[in-house]
């Protein structure tokens, strides 16, 4: 009776006796009910398995179960344990893979929604009402690049690496906006082909427009170089303190106050601070090198921006607003100097003017530029063509000894010297008008991209100059 009941218990636990086990005595079978195959509690089995299973009944030392138990059971138990562990690891791996895929899908969904929003604004011309009263696509893209620059770099007022999230935002959104240039092409003859009837025809192929093909890769390179310059200040020997406060590690009260006095006009700019021992020669060399690099980048970006602006058409509204006389625009004193001098020197003229502020320089630039186009228009008055694109073609036919032509050339050289002397000068009225009325998408992208890079390069140079000013001030005091 006991044997039969134990046998039923074994069947309940999922164990079916093998032929070899039935040939043993009943006692051995009774004392080994825990040696069953893997059940649904496999995880519990693996965690509690040791020399004696938690499912097995206690066996005394005089028991003969070691002789009666099949020799292959421990091997089966070890194999089942490995199988359970592998199953558990695979389950965890599948779960982690699923979580990663879900995160990737969520990020892709966010990027997709962002792209939808961007291109919706481009198509609507920033007019969310959809009534068609928005600006043109060129102005929308120009505004988008300008606003993106303000978002990423607007709060960055220090020599330090850009926040990784903002850096990724800049790269992702700029790639999206600049992708428009991939579809701005021009057709050019590449080769000729003879037909069967002997007629020679030229085959036209599309290629990137020349101005985009030349300038866009250069701007991308300048962009990467500026980011690299900021990233190089990860480990620096100086730090920053907010205006009117002092870092706890700083002991240079006098030099700090002098820096504050220097930055009175820009009170929001943080003040660089250096250790009591000053900067090492290695740090100074690094600052000088990065200042030179940023200065060259600034010149390159400014050159690209000027060339793009010069190629933009002058709006008719600007030409209509020009004064009738160039002399009335620039004033009698400047006019007499430009007209009477045999050898005109714009640098000498600027020295005599004693320009005291950026506002005065910008005002003079607007007046000189207006007088320049007034004299050019008078030089072409004998022709019936009035549009600016035709005027540029006619300038080569104008008599070089014509008074208006000479004055226009001298005004152009004066404007160039003025912009060279004041590189931080804001856009003139003509530049603003060109950007506002521009309809060329490619020119809008090149102009806005070069403009924001020019501003970032100028800021980096100014920040490095602030550090050198603190260093020189500290050395003077020491």
GROMACS .gro file of C-alpha atoms in nm:
model
  478
    1UNK     CA    1   0.000   0.000   0.000
    2UNK     CA    2   0.277   0.242   0.090
    3UNK     CA    3   0.463   0.159  -0.223
    4UNK     CA    4   0.166   0.221  -0.445
    5UNK     CA    5   0.089   0.550  -0.278
    6UNK     CA    6   0.447   0.667  -0.321
    7UNK     CA    7   0.434   0.569  -0.682
    8UNK     CA    8   0.120   0.776  -0.733
    9UNK     CA    9   0.293   1.066  -0.564
   10UNK     CA   10   0.574   1.036  -0.811
   11UNK     CA   11   0.334   1.053  -1.100
   12UNK     CA   12   0.175   1.360  -0.946
   13UNK     CA   13   0.515   1.531  -0.938
   14UNK     CA   14   0.560   1.453  -1.303
   15UNK     CA   15   0.795   1.161  -1.265
   16UNK     CA   16   0.750   0.843  -1.461
   17UNK     CA   17   0.978   0.559  -1.356
   18UNK     CA   18   1.222   0.436  -1.617
   19UNK     CA   19   1.259   0.067  -1.690
   20UNK     CA   20   1.584   0.050  -1.500
   21UNK     CA   21   1.433   0.212  -1.193
   22UNK     CA   22   1.148  -0.036  -1.174
   23UNK     CA   23   1.392  -0.316  -1.144
   24UNK     CA   24   1.523  -0.174  -0.814
   25UNK     CA   25   1.362  -0.235  -0.479
   26UNK     CA   26   1.065  -0.031  -0.367
   27UNK     CA   27   1.255   0.140  -0.091
   28UNK     CA   28   1.480   0.324  -0.328
   29UNK     CA   29   1.185   0.455  -0.523
   30UNK     CA   30   1.010   0.570  -0.211
   31UNK     CA   31   1.305   0.773  -0.089
   32UNK     CA   32   1.368   0.969  -0.408
   33UNK     CA   33   1.045   1.145  -0.502
   34UNK     CA   34   1.217   1.482  -0.556
   35UNK     CA   35   1.417   1.368  -0.857
   36UNK     CA   36   1.157   1.474  -1.112
   37UNK     CA   37   1.189   1.640  -1.447
   38UNK     CA   38   1.174   2.023  -1.486
   39UNK     CA   39   0.830   2.158  -1.400
   40UNK     CA   40   0.677   2.506  -1.424
   41UNK     CA   41   0.879   2.614  -1.117
   42UNK     CA   42   1.206   2.606  -1.310
   43UNK     CA   43   1.324   2.948  -1.187
   44UNK     CA   44   1.269   2.846  -0.824
   45UNK     CA   45   1.446   2.522  -0.893
   46UNK     CA   46   1.756   2.686  -1.027
   47UNK     CA   47   1.789   2.940  -0.747
   48UNK     CA   48   1.757   2.667  -0.471
   49UNK     CA   49   1.953   2.386  -0.632
   50UNK     CA   50   2.255   2.270  -0.430
   51UNK     CA   51   2.391   1.937  -0.316
   52UNK     CA   52   2.045   1.851  -0.185
   53UNK     CA   53   1.738   1.981  -0.363
   54UNK     CA   54   1.474   2.167  -0.168
   55UNK     CA   55   1.216   1.936  -0.319
   56UNK     CA   56   1.377   1.615  -0.196
   57UNK     CA   57   1.300   1.448   0.136
   58UNK     CA   58   1.576   1.413   0.397
   59UNK     CA   59   1.771   1.089   0.358
   60UNK     CA   60   1.968   0.933   0.638
   61UNK     CA   61   2.323   0.805   0.605
   62UNK     CA   62   2.212   0.440   0.607
   63UNK     CA   63   1.979   0.480   0.316
   64UNK     CA   64   2.060   0.294   0.000
   65UNK     CA   65   1.920   0.554  -0.235
   66UNK     CA   66   2.270   0.631  -0.364
   67UNK     CA   67   2.287   0.277  -0.492
   68UNK     CA   68   1.932   0.260  -0.618
   69UNK     CA   69   1.913   0.609  -0.783
   70UNK     CA   70   1.994   0.616  -1.153
   71UNK     CA   71   2.340   0.754  -1.217
   72UNK     CA   72   2.224   0.989  -1.497
   73UNK     CA   73   1.983   1.195  -1.285
   74UNK     CA   74   2.237   1.450  -1.155
   75UNK     CA   75   2.349   1.512  -1.514
   76UNK     CA   76   1.989   1.570  -1.621
   77UNK     CA   77   1.939   1.805  -1.328
   78UNK     CA   78   2.254   2.010  -1.426
   79UNK     CA   79   2.141   2.032  -1.789
   80UNK     CA   80   1.797   2.151  -1.684
   81UNK     CA   81   1.957   2.420  -1.468
   82UNK     CA   82   2.167   2.552  -1.759
   83UNK     CA   83   1.863   2.550  -1.983
   84UNK     CA   84   1.668   2.754  -1.729
   85UNK     CA   85   1.949   3.008  -1.693
   86UNK     CA   86   1.981   3.045  -2.070
   87UNK     CA   87   1.606   3.085  -2.102
   88UNK     CA   88   1.606   3.356  -1.838
   89UNK     CA   89   1.898   3.543  -2.002
   90UNK     CA   90   1.734   3.525  -2.343
   91UNK     CA   91   1.413   3.662  -2.196
   92UNK     CA   92   1.598   3.955  -2.041
   93UNK     CA   93   1.789   4.017  -2.364
   94UNK     CA   94   1.471   4.014  -2.568
   95UNK     CA   95   1.311   4.254  -2.321
   96UNK     CA   96   1.608   4.495  -2.337
   97UNK     CA   97   1.609   4.477  -2.717
   98UNK     CA   98   1.238   4.555  -2.721
   99UNK     CA   99   1.293   4.852  -2.488
  100UNK     CA  100   1.574   4.985  -2.709
  101UNK     CA  101   1.358   4.952  -3.019
  102UNK     CA  102   1.075   5.134  -2.845
  103UNK     CA  103   1.311   5.417  -2.747
  104UNK     CA  104   1.437   5.439  -3.105
  105UNK     CA  105   1.084   5.449  -3.238
  106UNK     CA  106   0.992   5.725  -2.993
  107UNK     CA  107   1.294   5.934  -3.095
  108UNK     CA  108   1.212   5.878  -3.461
  109UNK     CA  109   0.855   5.984  -3.398
  110UNK     CA  110   0.975   6.302  -3.227
  111UNK     CA  111   1.211   6.383  -3.515
  112UNK     CA  112   0.935   6.313  -3.764
  113UNK     CA  113   0.699   6.547  -3.583
  114UNK     CA  114   0.971   6.811  -3.573
  115UNK     CA  115   1.030   6.779  -3.948
  116UNK     CA  116   0.658   6.803  -4.013
  117UNK     CA  117   0.642   7.123  -3.811
  118UNK     CA  118   0.945   7.273  -3.986
  119UNK     CA  119   0.827   7.203  -4.337
  120UNK     CA  120   0.474   7.309  -4.254
  121UNK     CA  121   0.609   7.648  -4.153
  122UNK     CA  122   0.815   7.663  -4.472
  123UNK     CA  123   0.513   7.587  -4.688
  124UNK     CA  124   0.287   7.826  -4.499
  125UNK     CA  125   0.545   8.103  -4.494
  126UNK     CA  126   0.513   8.132  -4.114
  127UNK     CA  127   0.147   8.222  -4.159
  128UNK     CA  128  -0.032   7.969  -3.942
  129UNK     CA  129  -0.373   8.090  -4.058
  130UNK     CA  130  -0.308   7.939  -4.402
  131UNK     CA  131  -0.450   8.244  -4.576
  132UNK     CA  132  -0.145   8.286  -4.796
  133UNK     CA  133  -0.027   8.608  -4.634
  134UNK     CA  134   0.302   8.463  -4.514
  135UNK     CA  135   0.651   8.549  -4.633
  136UNK     CA  136   0.823   8.372  -4.920
  137UNK     CA  137   1.019   8.049  -4.876
  138UNK     CA  138   1.357   8.221  -4.896
  139UNK     CA  139   1.277   8.457  -4.608
  140UNK     CA  140   1.128   8.171  -4.404
  141UNK     CA  141   1.445   7.961  -4.433
  142UNK     CA  142   1.662   8.263  -4.354
  143UNK     CA  143   1.456   8.331  -4.040
  144UNK     CA  144   1.470   7.963  -3.942
  145UNK     CA  145   1.852   7.956  -3.955
  146UNK     CA  146   1.876   8.283  -3.764
  147UNK     CA  147   1.635   8.164  -3.493
  148UNK     CA  148   1.811   7.828  -3.465
  149UNK     CA  149   2.143   8.005  -3.408
  150UNK     CA  150   1.984   8.219  -3.136
  151UNK     CA  151   1.842   7.906  -2.969
  152UNK     CA  152   2.169   7.712  -2.969
  153UNK     CA  153   2.432   7.984  -2.923
  154UNK     CA  154   2.232   8.279  -2.794
  155UNK     CA  155   2.295   8.198  -2.427
  156UNK     CA  156   2.652   8.083  -2.481
  157UNK     CA  157   2.868   8.373  -2.358
  158UNK     CA  158   3.176   8.180  -2.250
  159UNK     CA  159   3.468   7.985  -2.390
  160UNK     CA  160   3.331   7.640  -2.317
  161UNK     CA  161   3.200   7.340  -2.512
  162UNK     CA  162   2.849   7.360  -2.643
  163UNK     CA  163   2.589   7.158  -2.456
  164UNK     CA  164   2.567   6.812  -2.622
  165UNK     CA  165   2.191   6.837  -2.661
  166UNK     CA  166   2.216   7.180  -2.825
  167UNK     CA  167   2.502   7.062  -3.043
  168UNK     CA  168   2.290   6.768  -3.162
  169UNK     CA  169   1.997   7.005  -3.217
  170UNK     CA  170   2.214   7.239  -3.427
  171UNK     CA  171   2.349   6.956  -3.644
  172UNK     CA  172   2.012   6.786  -3.690
  173UNK     CA  173   1.816   7.098  -3.779
  174UNK     CA  174   2.086   7.248  -3.998
  175UNK     CA  175   2.108   6.923  -4.194
  176UNK     CA  176   1.734   6.944  -4.241
  177UNK     CA  177   1.740   7.307  -4.359
  178UNK     CA  178   2.047   7.267  -4.578
  179UNK     CA  179   1.900   6.959  -4.748
  180UNK     CA  180   1.707   7.199  -4.971
  181UNK     CA  181   2.035   7.281  -5.146
  182UNK     CA  182   2.061   6.922  -5.270
  183UNK     CA  183   1.776   6.995  -5.510
  184UNK     CA  184   1.893   7.337  -5.633
  185UNK     CA  185   2.064   7.253  -5.961
  186UNK     CA  186   2.155   7.406  -6.292
  187UNK     CA  187   2.179   7.246  -6.635
  188UNK     CA  188   2.506   7.255  -6.820
  189UNK     CA  189   2.628   7.087  -7.142
  190UNK     CA  190   2.861   6.799  -7.061
  191UNK     CA  191   2.929   6.635  -7.397
  192UNK     CA  192   2.812   6.629  -7.756
  193UNK     CA  193   2.664   6.331  -7.934
  194UNK     CA  194   2.615   6.267  -8.303
  195UNK     CA  195   2.281   6.139  -8.418
  196UNK     CA  196   2.232   5.894  -8.702
  197UNK     CA  197   2.159   6.170  -8.947
  198UNK     CA  198   2.490   6.335  -8.860
  199UNK     CA  199   2.347   6.611  -8.641
  200UNK     CA  200   2.559   6.696  -8.337
  201UNK     CA  201   2.362   6.764  -8.018
  202UNK     CA  202   2.476   6.864  -7.669
  203UNK     CA  203   2.363   6.658  -7.374
  204UNK     CA  204   2.258   6.862  -7.072
  205UNK     CA  205   2.310   6.727  -6.724
  206UNK     CA  206   2.209   6.871  -6.390
  207UNK     CA  207   2.469   6.970  -6.136
  208UNK     CA  208   2.464   7.175  -5.813
  209UNK     CA  209   2.440   7.545  -5.874
  210UNK     CA  210   2.784   7.700  -5.887
  211UNK     CA  211   2.748   7.936  -5.589
  212UNK     CA  212   2.611   7.657  -5.368
  213UNK     CA  213   2.869   7.407  -5.493
  214UNK     CA  214   3.153   7.644  -5.397
  215UNK     CA  215   3.027   7.812  -5.079
  216UNK     CA  216   2.819   7.553  -4.895
  217UNK     CA  217   3.101   7.299  -4.833
  218UNK     CA  218   3.323   7.586  -4.718
  219UNK     CA  219   3.058   7.703  -4.471
  220UNK     CA  220   3.013   7.350  -4.336
  221UNK     CA  221   3.387   7.331  -4.279
  222UNK     CA  222   3.389   7.666  -4.100
  223UNK     CA  223   3.097   7.549  -3.886
  224UNK     CA  224   3.284   7.236  -3.778
  225UNK     CA  225   3.599   7.437  -3.702
  226UNK     CA  226   3.410   7.679  -3.476
  227UNK     CA  227   3.251   7.392  -3.281
  228UNK     CA  228   3.597   7.235  -3.249
  229UNK     CA  229   3.739   7.561  -3.110
  230UNK     CA  230   3.472   7.573  -2.840
  231UNK     CA  231   3.521   7.204  -2.758
  232UNK     CA  232   3.896   7.265  -2.707
  233UNK     CA  233   3.815   7.467  -2.393
  234UNK     CA  234   3.693   7.163  -2.201
  235UNK     CA  235   3.994   7.176  -1.966
  236UNK     CA  236   4.091   7.537  -1.908
  237UNK     CA  237   4.289   7.724  -1.646
  238UNK     CA  238   4.046   8.015  -1.617
  239UNK     CA  239   3.682   8.033  -1.512
  240UNK     CA  240   3.398   8.282  -1.518
  241UNK     CA  241   3.214   8.487  -1.258
  242UNK     CA  242   2.890   8.669  -1.315
  243UNK     CA  243   2.902   9.046  -1.333
  244UNK     CA  244   2.911   9.203  -0.988
  245UNK     CA  245   2.995   8.878  -0.809
  246UNK     CA  246   3.321   8.707  -0.730
  247UNK     CA  247   3.415   8.343  -0.748
  248UNK     CA  248   3.511   8.185  -0.418
  249UNK     CA  249   3.842   8.070  -0.568
  250UNK     CA  250   3.942   8.418  -0.682
  251UNK     CA  251   4.155   8.661  -0.482
  252UNK     CA  252   4.208   8.932  -0.745
  253UNK     CA  253   3.964   9.196  -0.630
  254UNK     CA  254   4.143   9.482  -0.803
  255UNK     CA  255   4.176   9.320  -1.145
  256UNK     CA  256   3.819   9.196  -1.122
  257UNK     CA  257   3.692   9.548  -1.071
  258UNK     CA  258   3.886   9.668  -1.371
  259UNK     CA  259   3.725   9.402  -1.587
  260UNK     CA  260   3.384   9.509  -1.461
  261UNK     CA  261   3.456   9.868  -1.562
  262UNK     CA  262   3.558   9.749  -1.908
  263UNK     CA  263   3.231   9.561  -1.954
  264UNK     CA  264   2.997   9.832  -1.832
  265UNK     CA  265   2.825   9.847  -2.172
  266UNK     CA  266   2.768   9.469  -2.167
  267UNK     CA  267   2.682   9.404  -1.805
  268UNK     CA  268   2.527   9.066  -1.885
  269UNK     CA  269   2.856   8.915  -2.008
  270UNK     CA  270   3.030   8.695  -1.747
  271UNK     CA  271   3.377   8.804  -1.642
  272UNK     CA  272   3.677   8.572  -1.695
  273UNK     CA  273   3.893   8.503  -1.390
  274UNK     CA  274   4.244   8.356  -1.370
  275UNK     CA  275   4.429   8.185  -1.084
  276UNK     CA  276   4.666   8.394  -0.865
  277UNK     CA  277   4.969   8.250  -1.044
  278UNK     CA  278   4.830   8.356  -1.382
  279UNK     CA  279   4.796   8.141  -1.694
  280UNK     CA  280   5.064   7.897  -1.799
  281UNK     CA  281   5.255   7.945  -2.123
  282UNK     CA  282   5.075   7.644  -2.270
  283UNK     CA  283   4.734   7.800  -2.198
  284UNK     CA  284   4.841   8.133  -2.348
  285UNK     CA  285   4.972   7.964  -2.659
  286UNK     CA  286   4.645   7.775  -2.694
  287UNK     CA  287   4.444   8.096  -2.660
  288UNK     CA  288   4.656   8.277  -2.919
  289UNK     CA  289   4.623   7.990  -3.165
  290UNK     CA  290   4.246   7.967  -3.127
  291UNK     CA  291   4.210   8.344  -3.156
  292UNK     CA  292   4.398   8.341  -3.485
  293UNK     CA  293   4.187   8.051  -3.614
  294UNK     CA  294   3.862   8.222  -3.517
  295UNK     CA  295   3.981   8.546  -3.674
  296UNK     CA  296   4.052   8.373  -4.005
  297UNK     CA  297   3.714   8.200  -3.992
  298UNK     CA  298   3.548   8.536  -3.930
  299UNK     CA  299   3.716   8.685  -4.236
  300UNK     CA  300   3.619   8.389  -4.454
  301UNK     CA  301   3.256   8.395  -4.342
  302UNK     CA  302   3.238   8.771  -4.389
  303UNK     CA  303   3.381   8.740  -4.740
  304UNK     CA  304   3.122   8.477  -4.837
  305UNK     CA  305   2.842   8.685  -4.688
  306UNK     CA  306   2.953   8.997  -4.875
  307UNK     CA  307   2.978   8.811  -5.206
  308UNK     CA  308   2.631   8.660  -5.165
  309UNK     CA  309   2.479   8.995  -5.074
  310UNK     CA  310   2.645   9.161  -5.373
  311UNK     CA  311   2.482   8.907  -5.605
  312UNK     CA  312   2.134   8.970  -5.468
  313UNK     CA  313   1.911   9.197  -5.670
  314UNK     CA  314   1.854   9.546  -5.538
  315UNK     CA  315   1.481   9.590  -5.464
  316UNK     CA  316   1.299   9.854  -5.664
  317UNK     CA  317   1.174  10.006  -5.340
  318UNK     CA  318   1.532  10.087  -5.238
  319UNK     CA  319   1.617  10.243  -5.574
  320UNK     CA  320   1.303  10.453  -5.554
  321UNK     CA  321   1.403  10.582  -5.210
  322UNK     CA  322   1.747  10.708  -5.318
  323UNK     CA  323   1.805  11.083  -5.305
  324UNK     CA  324   1.835  11.275  -5.629
  325UNK     CA  325   2.183  11.396  -5.540
  326UNK     CA  326   2.470  11.196  -5.394
  327UNK     CA  327   2.615  11.513  -5.248
  328UNK     CA  328   2.303  11.565  -5.037
  329UNK     CA  329   2.337  11.211  -4.906
  330UNK     CA  330   2.697  11.222  -4.778
  331UNK     CA  331   2.724  11.594  -4.696
  332UNK     CA  332   2.931  11.881  -4.837
  333UNK     CA  333   3.251  11.814  -4.641
  334UNK     CA  334   3.290  11.451  -4.752
  335UNK     CA  335   3.178  11.537  -5.105
  336UNK     CA  336   3.445  11.808  -5.145
  337UNK     CA  337   3.718  11.573  -5.022
  338UNK     CA  338   3.604  11.294  -5.259
  339UNK     CA  339   3.566  11.527  -5.557
  340UNK     CA  340   3.873  11.750  -5.525
  341UNK     CA  341   4.142  11.503  -5.420
  342UNK     CA  342   4.355  11.372  -5.705
  343UNK     CA  343   4.454  11.061  -5.511
  344UNK     CA  344   4.166  10.957  -5.293
  345UNK     CA  345   4.259  10.787  -4.962
  346UNK     CA  346   3.958  10.640  -4.779
  347UNK     CA  347   4.171  10.561  -4.472
  348UNK     CA  348   4.279  10.922  -4.437
  349UNK     CA  349   3.920  11.037  -4.477
  350UNK     CA  350   3.803  10.802  -4.201
  351UNK     CA  351   4.078  10.929  -3.971
  352UNK     CA  352   3.958  11.287  -4.029
  353UNK     CA  353   3.596  11.199  -3.952
  354UNK     CA  354   3.671  11.084  -3.595
  355UNK     CA  355   3.390  10.829  -3.574
  356UNK     CA  356   3.309  10.782  -3.204
  357UNK     CA  357   3.055  10.497  -3.198
  358UNK     CA  358   2.921  10.206  -3.396
  359UNK     CA  359   2.597  10.394  -3.450
  360UNK     CA  360   2.783  10.677  -3.625
  361UNK     CA  361   2.976  10.427  -3.838
  362UNK     CA  362   2.654  10.252  -3.946
  363UNK     CA  363   2.488  10.582  -4.027
  364UNK     CA  364   2.785  10.685  -4.242
  365UNK     CA  365   2.781  10.347  -4.419
  366UNK     CA  366   2.414  10.392  -4.510
  367UNK     CA  367   2.476  10.742  -4.651
  368UNK     CA  368   2.786  10.639  -4.848
  369UNK     CA  369   2.609  10.337  -4.994
  370UNK     CA  370   2.307  10.544  -5.097
  371UNK     CA  371   2.529  10.804  -5.266
  372UNK     CA  372   2.721  10.528  -5.447
  373UNK     CA  373   2.408  10.390  -5.613
  374UNK     CA  374   2.282  10.742  -5.685
  375UNK     CA  375   2.597  10.821  -5.881
  376UNK     CA  376   2.584  10.483  -6.058
  377UNK     CA  377   2.227  10.549  -6.163
  378UNK     CA  378   2.324  10.891  -6.297
  379UNK     CA  379   2.612  10.737  -6.488
  380UNK     CA  380   2.364  10.512  -6.667
  381UNK     CA  381   2.095  10.775  -6.715
  382UNK     CA  382   2.165  10.794  -7.087
  383UNK     CA  383   2.040  10.436  -7.127
  384UNK     CA  384   1.675  10.342  -7.119
  385UNK     CA  385   1.735  10.033  -6.906
  386UNK     CA  386   1.660  10.092  -6.541
  387UNK     CA  387   1.670   9.758  -6.362
  388UNK     CA  388   1.972   9.681  -6.149
  389UNK     CA  389   2.058   9.360  -6.333
  390UNK     CA  390   2.078   9.554  -6.659
  391UNK     CA  391   2.262   9.839  -6.486
  392UNK     CA  392   2.544   9.606  -6.386
  393UNK     CA  393   2.586   9.502  -6.749
  394UNK     CA  394   2.594   9.863  -6.862
  395UNK     CA  395   2.856   9.977  -6.610
  396UNK     CA  396   3.132   9.840  -6.831
  397UNK     CA  397   3.015  10.065  -7.117
  398UNK     CA  398   3.024  10.383  -6.909
  399UNK     CA  399   3.306  10.629  -6.967
  400UNK     CA  400   3.570  10.575  -6.698
  401UNK     CA  401   3.639  10.951  -6.690
  402UNK     CA  402   3.278  11.035  -6.615
  403UNK     CA  403   3.246  11.233  -6.291
  404UNK     CA  404   2.960  11.021  -6.156
  405UNK     CA  405   3.149  10.701  -6.228
  406UNK     CA  406   3.460  10.828  -6.045
  407UNK     CA  407   3.256  10.935  -5.744
  408UNK     CA  408   3.077  10.599  -5.737
  409UNK     CA  409   3.409  10.413  -5.734
  410UNK     CA  410   3.545  10.631  -5.454
  411UNK     CA  411   3.229  10.584  -5.250
  412UNK     CA  412   3.262  10.207  -5.295
  413UNK     CA  413   3.624  10.212  -5.171
  414UNK     CA  414   3.521  10.428  -4.873
  415UNK     CA  415   3.242  10.185  -4.783
  416UNK     CA  416   3.483   9.890  -4.806
  417UNK     CA  417   3.738  10.063  -4.580
  418UNK     CA  418   3.465  10.147  -4.332
  419UNK     CA  419   3.353   9.785  -4.307
  420UNK     CA  420   3.713   9.670  -4.269
  421UNK     CA  421   3.776   9.913  -3.985
  422UNK     CA  422   3.451   9.817  -3.808
  423UNK     CA  423   3.404   9.442  -3.873
  424UNK     CA  424   3.131   9.419  -3.609
  425UNK     CA  425   2.922   9.671  -3.801
  426UNK     CA  426   2.556   9.575  -3.833
  427UNK     CA  427   2.388   9.527  -4.168
  428UNK     CA  428   2.325   9.838  -4.370
  429UNK     CA  429   1.981   9.945  -4.485
  430UNK     CA  430   2.048   9.802  -4.830
  431UNK     CA  431   2.157   9.464  -4.692
  432UNK     CA  432   1.844   9.443  -4.479
  433UNK     CA  433   1.628   9.537  -4.774
  434UNK     CA  434   1.792   9.275  -4.994
  435UNK     CA  435   1.732   9.000  -4.740
  436UNK     CA  436   1.373   9.109  -4.691
  437UNK     CA  437   1.283   9.109  -5.060
  438UNK     CA  438   1.506   8.823  -5.172
  439UNK     CA  439   1.329   8.536  -5.348
  440UNK     CA  440   1.628   8.311  -5.420
  441UNK     CA  441   1.627   8.020  -5.173
  442UNK     CA  442   1.990   7.926  -5.236
  443UNK     CA  443   2.113   8.279  -5.174
  444UNK     CA  444   1.899   8.304  -4.862
  445UNK     CA  445   2.057   7.989  -4.716
  446UNK     CA  446   2.414   8.096  -4.798
  447UNK     CA  447   2.360   8.448  -4.664
  448UNK     CA  448   2.201   8.346  -4.334
  449UNK     CA  449   2.443   8.057  -4.275
  450UNK     CA  450   2.749   8.274  -4.337
  451UNK     CA  451   2.603   8.555  -4.127
  452UNK     CA  452   2.549   8.343  -3.815
  453UNK     CA  453   2.895   8.182  -3.849
  454UNK     CA  454   3.046   8.526  -3.887
  455UNK     CA  455   2.877   8.633  -3.564
  456UNK     CA  456   2.990   8.323  -3.374
  457UNK     CA  457   3.350   8.364  -3.490
  458UNK     CA  458   3.349   8.729  -3.388
  459UNK     CA  459   3.214   8.638  -3.043
  460UNK     CA  460   3.486   8.376  -2.990
  461UNK     CA  461   3.755   8.630  -3.075
  462UNK     CA  462   3.597   8.879  -2.833
  463UNK     CA  463   3.580   8.620  -2.554
  464UNK     CA  464   3.948   8.533  -2.599
  465UNK     CA  465   4.034   8.903  -2.597
  466UNK     CA  466   3.850   8.936  -2.264
  467UNK     CA  467   4.071   8.664  -2.114
  468UNK     CA  468   4.388   8.832  -2.239
  469UNK     CA  469   4.266   9.163  -2.099
  470UNK     CA  470   4.231   9.005  -1.755
  471UNK     CA  471   4.578   8.853  -1.788
  472UNK     CA  472   4.738   9.184  -1.885
  473UNK     CA  473   4.553   9.366  -1.608
  474UNK     CA  474   4.671   9.113  -1.351
  475UNK     CA  475   5.030   9.137  -1.474
  476UNK     CA  476   5.023   9.515  -1.449
  477UNK     CA  477   4.897   9.498  -1.094
  478UNK     CA  478   5.149   9.231  -0.998
   0.00000   0.00000   0.00000
